[in-house]
Amino acid sequence: MAVAWIGNREASLEQAVEQAASLLKASRCPVFTLDTDIHGTRAAIALAEQVGGAYDVAGGEVMARETALYTDKGGIFADASETRRRADVIVVVGSLPDYAWPLIAELAETVPDLSPSNIRRFFVIGDVDNLPPNSGTATNLSCGSSGLGATLAALRAKFAKRKTAAPVENFDQFAAALAESRFPVFLFSGKGCDLLEMEMLQGLVSDLNLKSRASALHLPASESGWGSMFASGWMTGFPPRTGFGSGHPEYDRWRFDVARMIEAGEADVHVWVAGRPDAPAPSHAGPSLIALAKTPEAVPGAAVTIAVGTPGIDHDAVVFTYRTGTFRTVDATEPSEAPAAASILRSIAEVITPGVPLPC
Amino acid sequence: MLTRITGGEIIDPANGRAGIGDVWIEDEKIVDPPQSGQADRVFDASGCILMAGAIDIHSHIGGGNVNTARLLLPEQHKAHLPRPDATPLSNAGWSTFQTGCLYAKMGFTTVIEPAMPPGSALHTHLELADIPIIDKGALAILGNDDFLLSMIRDNASSQAIDDYVTWTVASSRALGVKVINAGGSMAFRENVRTFSFDDVVPSYGITSRQIVKTLQASVNRLGIPHPLHVHCNNLGVPGAPDTAAETMSAAEGLPLHLAHLQFYGYAKEGKRDFASAAAQLAHVVNTTPEVTIDVGQVMFGQTVTISSDEMRQFFARVSASPRKSVIYDWDGNGGGIVPYRYRPDYYGAVQWAIGLELFLLIDDPWRVFFTTDHPNGAPFTAYPELFELLMSRDRRAEVIAELPRSAMKHSTLPTLAREYTFEEIAIMTRAAPARLLGFADRGHLGAGALADVAVYRRDASIAKMLGSAALVFKNGDLVVKDGEITHYRWGKALRVNPPVEATMKRRLDEYHQSRYGLSLDWFDFPDSAIHREQPFGEVPCRT
Ligand SMILES: [Zn+2]
């Protein structure tokens, strides 16, 4: 079975690696898009440094605003474990990632074991369709047809005993539940909230904490993206949307928005690292594409395609999981010969600067 | 390969050696001078001081909270970008790579991360593994976890407690155990807002003291070399000296280590209810021989506080500078990240003075450890300056002259004439940490030790001399020359590895299944997850 292609032509792995290396060597402005496990991310960032590139994660726009919540303001955050064990009120704020559905179902089926309350009540801000059908009855909180942000602002005002422009539907029920609650947790994601809405939510949580406890569970829109964010943090000091063009890492969420750099014609080589078989391949006419992807054939339009394994399926992996809010190892479920992205990235680096191994 | 470092002044208090002489290295280890007298390479160290590589016992260098601090403050590490370097990512501000390089340049060869949440041990170890050159280690946090607190409430046997501590230490690959505001995070989750040593954790009916005593006894019974590492209640609160003194007197003859004592040195006295209680605390330390402490010195400037003391960090939010912070209600301790600027105003000056008073008033350099609680009191890059303050009363006088006189009136510092000698520095940063952590193979220059050697060229400026080593060897490998990194090597994370009891593992699996809906596998990992050759080194427990 073919594992590498130069254009549409089958090639040996060595030839494809050589070709990728020579494209990167000649590049003035290489960019990287990451959708991979932790070791794939580490190798990609190390290679980006070596070639003076910039990197972002797939779906970088959403993660950029999730990141901005931390870089601009911060907040009070719970993890999923503490939510399951302690939260007696759950408030779902806006649309959540699909992966979170089993958690919500589980929260509906269990009661908190670390709380003196032995019930769990559910509220929803935004669309009730966000809840899976088996999650029990949830009470909707809304401010007429105005959006999430307006509802959150109105709730904040109501709790601070300030006047609000419009009433919040079911507010009294919510206020009564919070008055009894020992540990309410608000679930949110950058998928369903923009930055101002996330900041407004944190403002509400902060207000509630003046007198009693409350917290928020951030469910990142992309687990793999959030894992890459962690690795990026310790390797460069910065989240993704970091570039090495000046010889040291610089973080700039506009300048190093890789999608923008491609669109604007700034990037001349694009390294796409994706192990998931369903990851949508980039389609752009601009930069030469080096695709490290789970694929049985050449990626259309790619200058170089190298087939890599899916983390946790073809090879063991370390991944971020929302479930514990940290990393875990996943054993390969169908171990195969397909190489890990990290090893291909290291081989490319070895061709570019022989004898100087990547530090990751 | 045989290496000879010749003509330097050797300071090796663990072996009682002081004076001009040679150090010989064969491969990774220090050896006695060979009969042949022939070396493959020779380094001239005349005009230099030679010590073993330094060991930092308490520095927050890696893990989830440190990484969140990076995320919270991208603007901060722009400020100190050094010039481009030949070693990959070493100029990435506040990266793991830069951490290893900056420590090595100062002659530090082993650094301990003191606060690893067992549930995210893999994250901590992934970061530690990306810190080049030096060896590392981490202390596992216990004492705000439901499993332990329930066992104490239910009068579990010592054996059961020990089995649980063993499992935690073994699965998280820890070097020892730390307790942080014991019971305080659990109490804060139930909206308790002040919490002292004899206060009761709601829902469990046990006191902070009981948690500390239980863990201290268990660590001791298990023969884990490093005594229980305690972060007391009431950190930073005026009146905390009483809490710290109570905790020390609770040692009751068994070893106990108190972290960053400076942060408990604030007497509720004077016009501002804020004065130095360092003399009182130093007296308690001097008269309690089973207790060791590290200082957590404050130095002026911008930093960020990183702590698993969630309650304390929650209240520190109001003084965040810049105005942003993260508080974590995580399973177990949780924590908080709050940026802070220490200003040379009344309060900052009192804090700065308290740390120095502790260093100078505690008599025994084997029991007081050199830390800034990086980055809580100051980044570790302030070490050279701190060495100078300890070794030069003139330098202290210069700084004191710039500070508010009212602050110095509430401190004994201006009256203290003591100056640390190189011998005492070598004890405090080499010999004593090795003893405290159970390292037989480092902290000294005797035959058989790992060849971790720091060579400093004498200079009128102590900060310059100790901040930029002339030569540093790690495991016999030359890693620093004239203050510059020559290349990377990958150190190990040092851990103890007590055997895990199968019944406890089954019990924990059931517990995790029922409480978290997850199997125990989610909370453990194979060494191969780290992707380094030999990521771990073992330190034996006492038998
Ligand atoms: Zn600390």
mmCIF file of N, CA and C in Angstrom, chain B residues 415-504:
data_model
loop_
_atom_site.group_PDB
_atom_site.id
_atom_site.type_symbol
_atom_site.label_atom_id
_atom_site.label_comp_id
_atom_site.label_asym_id
_atom_site.label_seq_id
_atom_site.Cartn_x
_atom_site.Cartn_y
_atom_site.Cartn_z
ATOM 1 N N THR B 415 19.885 45.509 61.628
ATOM 2 C CA THR B 415 20.855 45.234 62.700
ATOM 3 C C THR B 415 21.663 43.963 62.455
ATOM 4 N N LEU B 416 21.347 43.220 61.403
ATOM 5 C CA LEU B 416 21.992 41.915 61.212
ATOM 6 C C LEU B 416 23.279 42.046 60.395
ATOM 7 N N ALA B 417 24.367 41.563 60.970
ATOM 8 C CA ALA B 417 25.673 41.709 60.320
ATOM 9 C C ALA B 417 26.134 40.439 59.622
ATOM 10 N N ARG B 418 25.412 39.346 59.844
ATOM 11 C CA ARG B 418 25.890 38.063 59.321
ATOM 12 C C ARG B 418 26.045 38.108 57.805
ATOM 13 N N GLU B 419 27.121 37.489 57.319
ATOM 14 C CA GLU B 419 27.312 37.301 55.881
ATOM 15 C C GLU B 419 27.526 35.818 55.634
ATOM 16 N N TYR B 420 26.784 35.262 54.720
ATOM 17 C CA TYR B 420 26.970 33.847 54.379
ATOM 18 C C TYR B 420 28.345 33.639 53.756
ATOM 19 N N THR B 421 28.986 32.530 54.127
ATOM 20 C CA THR B 421 30.260 32.153 53.497
ATOM 21 C C THR B 421 29.955 31.222 52.316
ATOM 22 N N PHE B 422 30.948 31.018 51.458
ATOM 23 C CA PHE B 422 30.757 30.056 50.370
ATOM 24 C C PHE B 422 30.465 28.667 50.923
ATOM 25 N N GLU B 423 31.103 28.351 52.031
ATOM 26 C CA GLU B 423 30.861 27.062 52.675
ATOM 27 C C GLU B 423 29.367 26.918 53.030
ATOM 28 N N GLU B 424 28.811 27.979 53.614
ATOM 29 C CA GLU B 424 27.392 27.921 53.993
ATOM 30 C C GLU B 424 26.486 27.886 52.760
ATOM 31 N N ILE B 425 26.872 28.617 51.721
ATOM 32 C CA ILE B 425 26.108 28.567 50.470
ATOM 33 C C ILE B 425 26.126 27.141 49.914
ATOM 34 N N ALA B 426 27.287 26.522 49.976
ATOM 35 C CA ALA B 426 27.403 25.156 49.448
ATOM 36 C C ALA B 426 26.570 24.176 50.268
ATOM 37 N N ILE B 427 26.487 24.409 51.583
ATOM 38 C CA ILE B 427 25.626 23.546 52.406
ATOM 39 C C ILE B 427 24.165 23.762 52.010
ATOM 40 N N MET B 428 23.768 25.028 51.981
ATOM 41 C CA MET B 428 22.353 25.356 51.800
ATOM 42 C C MET B 428 21.834 24.964 50.418
ATOM 43 N N THR B 429 22.694 25.021 49.403
ATOM 44 C CA THR B 429 22.221 24.763 48.037
ATOM 45 C C THR B 429 22.730 23.438 47.451
ATOM 46 N N ARG B 430 23.551 22.724 48.183
ATOM 47 C CA ARG B 430 24.066 21.449 47.649
ATOM 48 C C ARG B 430 23.895 20.317 48.662
ATOM 49 N N ALA B 431 24.723 20.383 49.723
ATOM 50 C CA ALA B 431 24.793 19.250 50.651
ATOM 51 C C ALA B 431 23.464 19.015 51.365
ATOM 52 N N ALA B 432 22.865 20.097 51.883
ATOM 53 C CA ALA B 432 21.633 19.924 52.657
ATOM 54 C C ALA B 432 20.446 19.479 51.793
ATOM 55 N N PRO B 433 20.253 20.067 50.589
ATOM 56 C CA PRO B 433 19.139 19.574 49.758
ATOM 57 C C PRO B 433 19.277 18.089 49.417
ATOM 58 N N ALA B 434 20.515 17.651 49.151
ATOM 59 C CA ALA B 434 20.714 16.235 48.825
ATOM 60 C C ALA B 434 20.288 15.372 50.008
ATOM 61 N N ARG B 435 20.670 15.808 51.203
ATOM 62 C CA ARG B 435 20.305 15.044 52.391
ATOM 63 C C ARG B 435 18.789 15.070 52.598
ATOM 64 N N LEU B 436 18.186 16.232 52.408
ATOM 65 C CA LEU B 436 16.738 16.388 52.651
ATOM 66 C C LEU B 436 15.902 15.542 51.686
ATOM 67 N N LEU B 437 16.421 15.359 50.458
ATOM 68 C CA LEU B 437 15.646 14.655 49.437
ATOM 69 C C LEU B 437 16.056 13.190 49.285
ATOM 70 N N GLY B 438 17.077 12.795 50.013
ATOM 71 C CA GLY B 438 17.515 11.402 49.962
ATOM 72 C C GLY B 438 18.407 11.068 48.780
ATOM 73 N N PHE B 439 19.143 12.063 48.268
ATOM 74 C CA PHE B 439 20.061 11.821 47.152
ATOM 75 C C PHE B 439 21.449 11.493 47.690
ATOM 76 N N ALA B 440 21.898 10.267 47.504
ATOM 77 C CA ALA B 440 23.268 9.942 47.906
ATOM 78 C C ALA B 440 24.231 10.298 46.781
ATOM 79 N N ASP B 441 23.712 10.400 45.558
ATOM 80 C CA ASP B 441 24.589 10.481 44.390
ATOM 81 C C ASP B 441 24.878 11.916 43.945
ATOM 82 N N ARG B 442 24.447 12.898 44.715
ATOM 83 C CA ARG B 442 24.698 14.286 44.280
ATOM 84 C C ARG B 442 24.749 15.206 45.492
ATOM 85 N N GLY B 443 25.063 16.460 45.233
ATOM 86 C CA GLY B 443 25.179 17.423 46.328
ATOM 87 C C GLY B 443 26.554 17.407 46.961
ATOM 88 N N HIS B 444 27.455 16.578 46.429
ATOM 89 C CA HIS B 444 28.829 16.536 46.944
ATOM 90 C C HIS B 444 29.787 16.128 45.829
ATOM 91 N N LEU B 445 31.083 16.212 46.126
ATOM 92 C CA LEU B 445 32.098 15.959 45.102
ATOM 93 C C LEU B 445 32.969 14.751 45.444
ATOM 94 N N GLY B 446 32.436 13.850 46.274
ATOM 95 C CA GLY B 446 33.209 12.658 46.632
ATOM 96 C C GLY B 446 33.201 11.628 45.512
ATOM 97 N N ALA B 447 34.188 10.724 45.534
ATOM 98 C CA ALA B 447 34.260 9.667 44.523
ATOM 99 C C ALA B 447 32.965 8.873 44.537
ATOM 100 N N GLY B 448 32.438 8.601 43.350
ATOM 101 C CA GLY B 448 31.195 7.847 43.232
ATOM 102 C C GLY B 448 29.989 8.729 42.990
ATOM 103 N N ALA B 449 30.114 10.012 43.311
ATOM 104 C CA ALA B 449 28.981 10.918 43.069
ATOM 105 C C ALA B 449 28.819 11.156 41.571
ATOM 106 N N LEU B 450 27.615 11.507 41.152
ATOM 107 C CA LEU B 450 27.410 11.953 39.779
ATOM 108 C C LEU B 450 28.283 13.181 39.553
ATOM 109 N N ALA B 451 28.857 13.268 38.366
ATOM 110 C CA ALA B 451 29.718 14.417 38.087
ATOM 111 C C ALA B 451 28.873 15.621 37.689
ATOM 112 N N ASP B 452 28.163 16.151 38.686
ATOM 113 C CA ASP B 452 27.437 17.421 38.545
ATOM 114 C C ASP B 452 28.318 18.459 39.235
ATOM 115 N N VAL B 453 28.987 19.268 38.451
ATOM 116 C CA VAL B 453 29.995 20.173 39.000
ATOM 117 C C VAL B 453 29.769 21.578 38.455
ATOM 118 N N ALA B 454 29.813 22.558 39.357
ATOM 119 C CA ALA B 454 29.703 23.955 38.935
ATOM 120 C C ALA B 454 31.003 24.676 39.276
ATOM 121 N N VAL B 455 31.555 25.391 38.307
ATOM 122 C CA VAL B 455 32.809 26.114 38.473
ATOM 123 C C VAL B 455 32.530 27.595 38.261
ATOM 124 N N TYR B 456 32.818 28.407 39.275
ATOM 125 C CA TYR B 456 32.523 29.842 39.203
ATOM 126 C C TYR B 456 33.822 30.643 39.264
ATOM 127 N N ARG B 457 34.007 31.557 38.307
ATOM 128 C CA ARG B 457 35.195 32.410 38.330
ATOM 129 C C ARG B 457 34.992 33.525 39.339
ATOM 130 N N ARG B 458 35.949 33.677 40.260
ATOM 131 C CA ARG B 458 35.821 34.716 41.297
ATOM 132 C C ARG B 458 35.683 36.095 40.661
ATOM 133 N N ASP B 459 34.822 36.887 41.277
ATOM 134 C CA ASP B 459 34.543 38.211 40.727
ATOM 135 C C ASP B 459 34.148 39.108 41.892
ATOM 136 N N ALA B 460 34.410 40.395 41.753
ATOM 137 C CA ALA B 460 34.012 41.327 42.811
ATOM 138 C C ALA B 460 32.501 41.288 43.005
ATOM 139 N N SER B 461 31.776 41.041 41.938
ATOM 140 C CA SER B 461 30.319 40.936 42.040
ATOM 141 C C SER B 461 29.915 39.481 42.246
ATOM 142 N N ILE B 462 29.329 39.212 43.409
ATOM 143 C CA ILE B 462 28.876 37.845 43.695
ATOM 144 C C ILE B 462 27.763 37.454 42.738
ATOM 145 N N ALA B 463 26.890 38.411 42.428
ATOM 146 C CA ALA B 463 25.778 38.120 41.517
ATOM 147 C C ALA B 463 26.295 37.681 40.158
ATOM 148 N N LYS B 464 27.336 38.370 39.686
ATOM 149 C CA LYS B 464 27.895 38.018 38.383
ATOM 150 C C LYS B 464 28.559 36.645 38.450
ATOM 151 N N MET B 465 29.298 36.435 39.524
ATOM 152 C CA MET B 465 30.039 35.188 39.691
ATOM 153 C C MET B 465 29.094 33.973 39.730
ATOM 154 N N LEU B 466 28.055 34.056 40.595
ATOM 155 C CA LEU B 466 27.180 32.897 40.774
ATOM 156 C C LEU B 466 26.051 32.854 39.739
ATOM 157 N N GLY B 467 25.876 33.938 38.993
ATOM 158 C CA GLY B 467 24.807 33.977 37.996
ATOM 159 C C GLY B 467 25.207 33.393 36.660
ATOM 160 N N SER B 468 26.507 33.279 36.462
ATOM 161 C CA SER B 468 26.978 32.851 35.154
ATOM 162 C C SER B 468 28.226 32.002 35.357
ATOM 163 N N ALA B 469 28.022 30.704 35.402
ATOM 164 C CA ALA B 469 29.133 29.806 35.743
ATOM 165 C C ALA B 469 30.163 29.747 34.618
ATOM 166 N N ALA B 470 31.434 29.568 35.013
ATOM 167 C CA ALA B 470 32.495 29.417 34.014
ATOM 168 C C ALA B 470 32.377 28.065 33.324
ATOM 169 N N LEU B 471 32.094 27.047 34.122
ATOM 170 C CA LEU B 471 31.901 25.699 33.585
ATOM 171 C C LEU B 471 30.826 24.999 34.398
ATOM 172 N N VAL B 472 29.973 24.229 33.716
ATOM 173 C CA VAL B 472 29.051 23.352 34.438
ATOM 174 C C VAL B 472 29.084 21.982 33.759
ATOM 175 N N PHE B 473 29.223 20.960 34.589
ATOM 176 C CA PHE B 473 29.151 19.583 34.098
ATOM 177 C C PHE B 473 27.886 18.943 34.658
ATOM 178 N N LYS B 474 27.145 18.251 33.794
ATOM 179 C CA LYS B 474 26.004 17.458 34.268
ATOM 180 C C LYS B 474 26.270 16.021 33.867
ATOM 181 N N ASN B 475 26.269 15.127 34.823
ATOM 182 C CA ASN B 475 26.652 13.727 34.573
ATOM 183 C C ASN B 475 27.958 13.650 33.763
ATOM 184 N N GLY B 476 28.883 14.521 34.086
ATOM 185 C CA GLY B 476 30.187 14.496 33.435
ATOM 186 C C GLY B 476 30.236 15.159 32.075
ATOM 187 N N ASP B 477 29.090 15.596 31.605
ATOM 188 C CA ASP B 477 28.973 16.193 30.286
ATOM 189 C C ASP B 477 29.112 17.710 30.444
ATOM 190 N N LEU B 478 30.032 18.331 29.708
ATOM 191 C CA LEU B 478 30.181 19.789 29.803
ATOM 192 C C LEU B 478 28.969 20.446 29.141
ATOM 193 N N VAL B 479 28.157 21.161 29.920
ATOM 194 C CA VAL B 479 26.923 21.741 29.370
ATOM 195 C C VAL B 479 26.951 23.268 29.330
ATOM 196 N N VAL B 480 27.826 23.887 30.138
ATOM 197 C CA VAL B 480 27.936 25.345 30.134
ATOM 198 C C VAL B 480 29.409 25.722 30.101
ATOM 199 N N LYS B 481 29.740 26.679 29.239
ATOM 200 C CA LYS B 481 31.099 27.198 29.197
ATOM 201 C C LYS B 481 30.999 28.715 29.131
ATOM 202 N N ASP B 482 31.694 29.392 30.022
ATOM 203 C CA ASP B 482 31.649 30.862 30.096
ATOM 204 C C ASP B 482 30.214 31.398 30.065
ATOM 205 N N GLY B 483 29.352 30.766 30.841
ATOM 206 C CA GLY B 483 27.981 31.257 30.982
ATOM 207 C C GLY B 483 27.062 30.941 29.821
ATOM 208 N N GLU B 484 27.557 30.210 28.822
ATOM 209 C CA GLU B 484 26.706 29.874 27.669
ATOM 210 C C GLU B 484 26.473 28.362 27.602
ATOM 211 N N ILE B 485 25.250 28.012 27.187
ATOM 212 C CA ILE B 485 24.921 26.590 27.018
ATOM 213 C C ILE B 485 25.665 26.055 25.802
ATOM 214 N N THR B 486 26.325 24.908 25.963
ATOM 215 C CA THR B 486 27.037 24.343 24.816
ATOM 216 C C THR B 486 26.139 23.396 24.009
ATOM 217 N N HIS B 487 25.272 22.668 24.683
ATOM 218 C CA HIS B 487 24.337 21.785 23.969
ATOM 219 C C HIS B 487 23.322 21.231 24.957
ATOM 220 N N TYR B 488 22.301 20.554 24.405
ATOM 221 C CA TYR B 488 21.288 19.910 25.251
ATOM 222 C C TYR B 488 21.691 18.490 25.595
ATOM 223 N N ARG B 489 21.271 18.078 26.753
ATOM 224 C CA ARG B 489 21.172 16.669 27.088
ATOM 225 C C ARG B 489 19.849 16.554 27.840
ATOM 226 N N TRP B 490 19.370 15.341 28.048
ATOM 227 C CA TRP B 490 18.059 15.184 28.694
ATOM 228 C C TRP B 490 18.232 14.500 30.028
ATOM 229 N N GLY B 491 17.837 15.180 31.068
ATOM 230 C CA GLY B 491 17.943 14.622 32.417
ATOM 231 C C GLY B 491 16.758 13.725 32.729
ATOM 232 N N LYS B 492 16.697 13.332 33.981
ATOM 233 C CA LYS B 492 15.624 12.437 34.413
ATOM 234 C C LYS B 492 14.752 13.121 35.447
ATOM 235 N N ALA B 493 13.558 12.582 35.619
ATOM 236 C CA ALA B 493 12.734 12.962 36.770
ATOM 237 C C ALA B 493 12.992 11.920 37.848
ATOM 238 N N LEU B 494 13.398 12.381 39.015
ATOM 239 C CA LEU B 494 13.751 11.459 40.093
ATOM 240 C C LEU B 494 12.508 11.155 40.921
ATOM 241 N N ARG B 495 12.341 9.908 41.249
ATOM 242 C CA ARG B 495 11.111 9.470 41.924
ATOM 243 C C ARG B 495 11.433 8.387 42.937
ATOM 244 N N VAL B 496 10.540 8.179 43.889
ATOM 245 C CA VAL B 496 10.616 6.968 44.690
ATOM 246 C C VAL B 496 9.645 5.974 44.074
ATOM 247 N N ASN B 497 9.845 4.712 44.345
ATOM 248 C CA ASN B 497 9.010 3.709 43.679
ATOM 249 C C ASN B 497 8.590 2.592 44.637
ATOM 250 N N PRO B 498 7.818 2.938 45.673
ATOM 251 C CA PRO B 498 7.400 1.903 46.623
ATOM 252 C C PRO B 498 6.418 0.942 45.969
ATOM 253 N N PRO B 499 6.448 -0.336 46.361
ATOM 254 C CA PRO B 499 5.560 -1.321 45.720
ATOM 255 C C PRO B 499 4.089 -1.082 46.085
ATOM 256 N N VAL B 500 3.230 -1.130 45.063
ATOM 257 C CA VAL B 500 1.800 -0.861 45.259
ATOM 258 C C VAL B 500 1.094 -2.146 45.672
ATOM 259 N N GLU B 501 0.179 -2.001 46.608
ATOM 260 C CA GLU B 501 -0.550 -3.135 47.156
ATOM 261 C C GLU B 501 -1.811 -3.381 46.312
ATOM 262 N N ALA B 502 -2.023 -4.640 45.909
ATOM 263 C CA ALA B 502 -3.081 -4.945 44.937
ATOM 264 C C ALA B 502 -4.488 -4.657 45.466
ATOM 265 N N THR B 503 -4.721 -4.909 46.747
ATOM 266 C CA THR B 503 -6.058 -4.670 47.305
ATOM 267 C C THR B 503 -6.429 -3.199 47.215
ATOM 268 N N MET B 504 -5.450 -2.329 47.528
ATOM 269 C CA MET B 504 -5.718 -0.886 47.454
ATOM 270 C C MET B 504 -6.018 -0.487 46.016
#
